[in-house]
């Protein structure tokens, strides 16, 4: 009889700046010995914790089981150490494999080459022992292996997730610049919003932020729409445990406020509607086509979390003027709201003309970003002058 209460080491990968909120999420699903690293959180858990991590964590990109950690200074050492692992514990020669590598080291500079060498090592392990080899399947392998090299420390892990967990399964249509789902969820959790007031994304694009917000508000696990997790292909897959977790109603809660997504582009908003439908959230999110300056917020205050255009397509003076107008609209109509804005353009963020109460560094794709909290009070209009006299960096135009 299999011992399902056995505890083992697990790693969850995340994005820059989300380690602490991921640790909090892990506590809630019963993870033990939680340790924060750089874009990773390590913990101990059972098979149930592993399944829950994949189904429930909003800020994890993937969940891994580390199998070996060793020192390697060149390809030969890497190859030998990987070939020494008893891979027959995990798969047979009729299974398929894929290897992903993440390399942060001056001893190994091409992650693709590291992945190739590592794949050779696994294949040669089988060839030498069984005279047959598993084949490679980069999209749907039975076993996805993750090789992480930091300087000369190599960690070989089994990938439990498969496709990155930001692929929730509700995105049916792409818009021009959708934000990553994990980034959106992390931004909302960092703001402290948990359904206690209205939520607005006035530049919602394909709807990622409002959909993630609705999932948080109603307690919908982010993994519930996924077609597949890697662990479902493993020999030790516990189908009963997994379907009990998927079908459980323990997660869900009520929500009595509004979630509003709005965008100037009606075409983009249609994409948001399709995505919301795919998540069965179209009746729980109000979608409105309007420029921010014309959107009428509900009377009862709330929170704004938004990802305005960054200016790759606009000229500097245009983008600064655009952010100045965002600030004007906030001051005019959003009394009592807090507005959290992510942007890679820190100069433009200054043009909002409110003093940021918090400044958090995040990374969107490859762009370093500021994620700023602005609180809008009565008299915020005057605040820019006060900022000038107190020496805050916010400038009036
Ligand atoms: C970076 S995208 C937001 C992407 C979104 N977070 C997503 O995941 O799809 C910025 C959005 O702002 C919208 N936008 C630009 N100017 C606007 C305005 N004045 N009022 C409202 N939305 C505007 C654009 O149409 C675009 O969809």
mmCIF file of C-alpha atoms and ligand atoms in Angstrom, residues 171 175-180 184 201-209 262-266 268-269 271 275 290-294 306-310 313-314 322 325-326 364, ligand 1:
data_model
loop_
_atom_site.group_PDB
_atom_site.id
_atom_site.type_symbol
_atom_site.label_atom_id
_atom_site.label_comp_id
_atom_site.label_asym_id
_atom_site.label_seq_id
_atom_site.Cartn_x
_atom_site.Cartn_y
_atom_site.Cartn_z
ATOM 1 C CA UNK A 171 -7.218 32.469 -22.621
ATOM 2 C CA UNK A 175 -4.694 40.657 -27.741
ATOM 3 C CA UNK A 176 -1.708 42.848 -28.555
ATOM 4 C CA UNK A 177 0.059 42.925 -25.182
ATOM 5 C CA UNK A 178 -1.580 40.678 -22.605
ATOM 6 C CA UNK A 179 0.034 40.616 -19.206
ATOM 7 C CA UNK A 180 1.168 37.249 -17.854
ATOM 8 C CA UNK A 184 -1.580 39.812 -12.852
ATOM 9 C CA UNK A 201 -9.082 47.797 -14.398
ATOM 10 C CA UNK A 202 -9.861 50.762 -16.655
ATOM 11 C CA UNK A 203 -7.374 49.629 -19.331
ATOM 12 C CA UNK A 204 -8.180 45.946 -19.150
ATOM 13 C CA UNK A 205 -7.159 44.828 -22.662
ATOM 14 C CA UNK A 206 -7.850 41.094 -22.941
ATOM 15 C CA UNK A 207 -9.127 41.083 -19.368
ATOM 16 C CA UNK A 208 -6.331 39.224 -17.610
ATOM 17 C CA UNK A 209 -6.301 41.391 -14.472
ATOM 18 C CA UNK A 262 -12.968 48.736 -19.298
ATOM 19 C CA UNK A 263 -10.933 49.594 -22.373
ATOM 20 C CA UNK A 264 -10.958 52.251 -25.050
ATOM 21 C CA UNK A 265 -10.878 49.555 -27.737
ATOM 22 C CA UNK A 266 -14.182 47.762 -28.342
ATOM 23 C CA UNK A 268 -9.976 44.311 -27.461
ATOM 24 C CA UNK A 269 -12.950 44.197 -25.130
ATOM 25 C CA UNK A 271 -11.412 39.402 -26.592
ATOM 26 C CA UNK A 275 -11.706 34.999 -22.187
ATOM 27 C CA UNK A 290 -14.857 53.554 -22.769
ATOM 28 C CA UNK A 291 -11.792 55.719 -22.472
ATOM 29 C CA UNK A 292 -10.686 55.992 -18.842
ATOM 30 C CA UNK A 293 -11.665 59.674 -18.705
ATOM 31 C CA UNK A 294 -15.275 58.759 -19.527
ATOM 32 C CA UNK A 306 -3.991 48.459 -14.146
ATOM 33 C CA UNK A 307 -1.341 48.060 -16.801
ATOM 34 C CA UNK A 308 -1.538 51.114 -19.078
ATOM 35 C CA UNK A 309 0.291 51.298 -22.415
ATOM 36 C CA UNK A 310 4.036 51.638 -21.857
ATOM 37 C CA UNK A 313 4.169 52.545 -29.579
ATOM 38 C CA UNK A 314 3.887 56.145 -28.387
ATOM 39 C CA UNK A 322 -1.188 60.187 -21.293
ATOM 40 C CA UNK A 325 -4.327 62.538 -17.886
ATOM 41 C CA UNK A 326 -4.614 59.277 -15.969
ATOM 42 C CA UNK A 364 7.015 42.253 -17.044
HETATM 43 C C1 LIG B 1 -0.831 47.082 -21.997
HETATM 44 S S1 LIG B 1 -2.483 46.956 -22.559
HETATM 45 C C2 LIG B 1 -3.298 46.135 -21.208
HETATM 46 C C3 LIG B 1 -3.177 44.652 -21.337
HETATM 47 C C4 LIG B 1 -4.029 43.891 -20.364
HETATM 48 N N1 LIG B 1 -3.529 43.995 -19.004
HETATM 49 C C5 LIG B 1 -4.121 42.430 -20.808
HETATM 50 O O1 LIG B 1 -3.727 41.553 -20.050
HETATM 51 O O2 LIG B 1 -4.565 42.178 -21.926
HETATM 52 C C6 LIG B 1 -3.098 48.589 -22.426
HETATM 53 C C7 LIG B 1 -4.547 48.756 -22.830
HETATM 54 O O3 LIG B 1 -4.926 50.124 -22.609
HETATM 55 C C8 LIG B 1 -5.921 50.457 -23.562
HETATM 56 N N2 LIG B 1 -6.030 51.924 -23.610
HETATM 57 C C9 LIG B 1 -5.230 52.809 -24.234
HETATM 58 N N3 LIG B 1 -5.656 54.050 -24.007
HETATM 59 C C10 LIG B 1 -6.752 53.970 -23.220
HETATM 60 C C11 LIG B 1 -7.633 54.918 -22.641
HETATM 61 N N4 LIG B 1 -7.473 56.225 -22.814
HETATM 62 N N5 LIG B 1 -8.654 54.470 -21.881
HETATM 63 C C12 LIG B 1 -8.828 53.147 -21.693
HETATM 64 N N6 LIG B 1 -8.027 52.208 -22.220
HETATM 65 C C13 LIG B 1 -7.006 52.613 -22.972
HETATM 66 C C14 LIG B 1 -5.439 49.795 -24.832
HETATM 67 O O4 LIG B 1 -6.519 49.575 -25.717
HETATM 68 C C15 LIG B 1 -4.839 48.467 -24.295
HETATM 69 O O5 LIG B 1 -5.779 47.405 -24.379
#
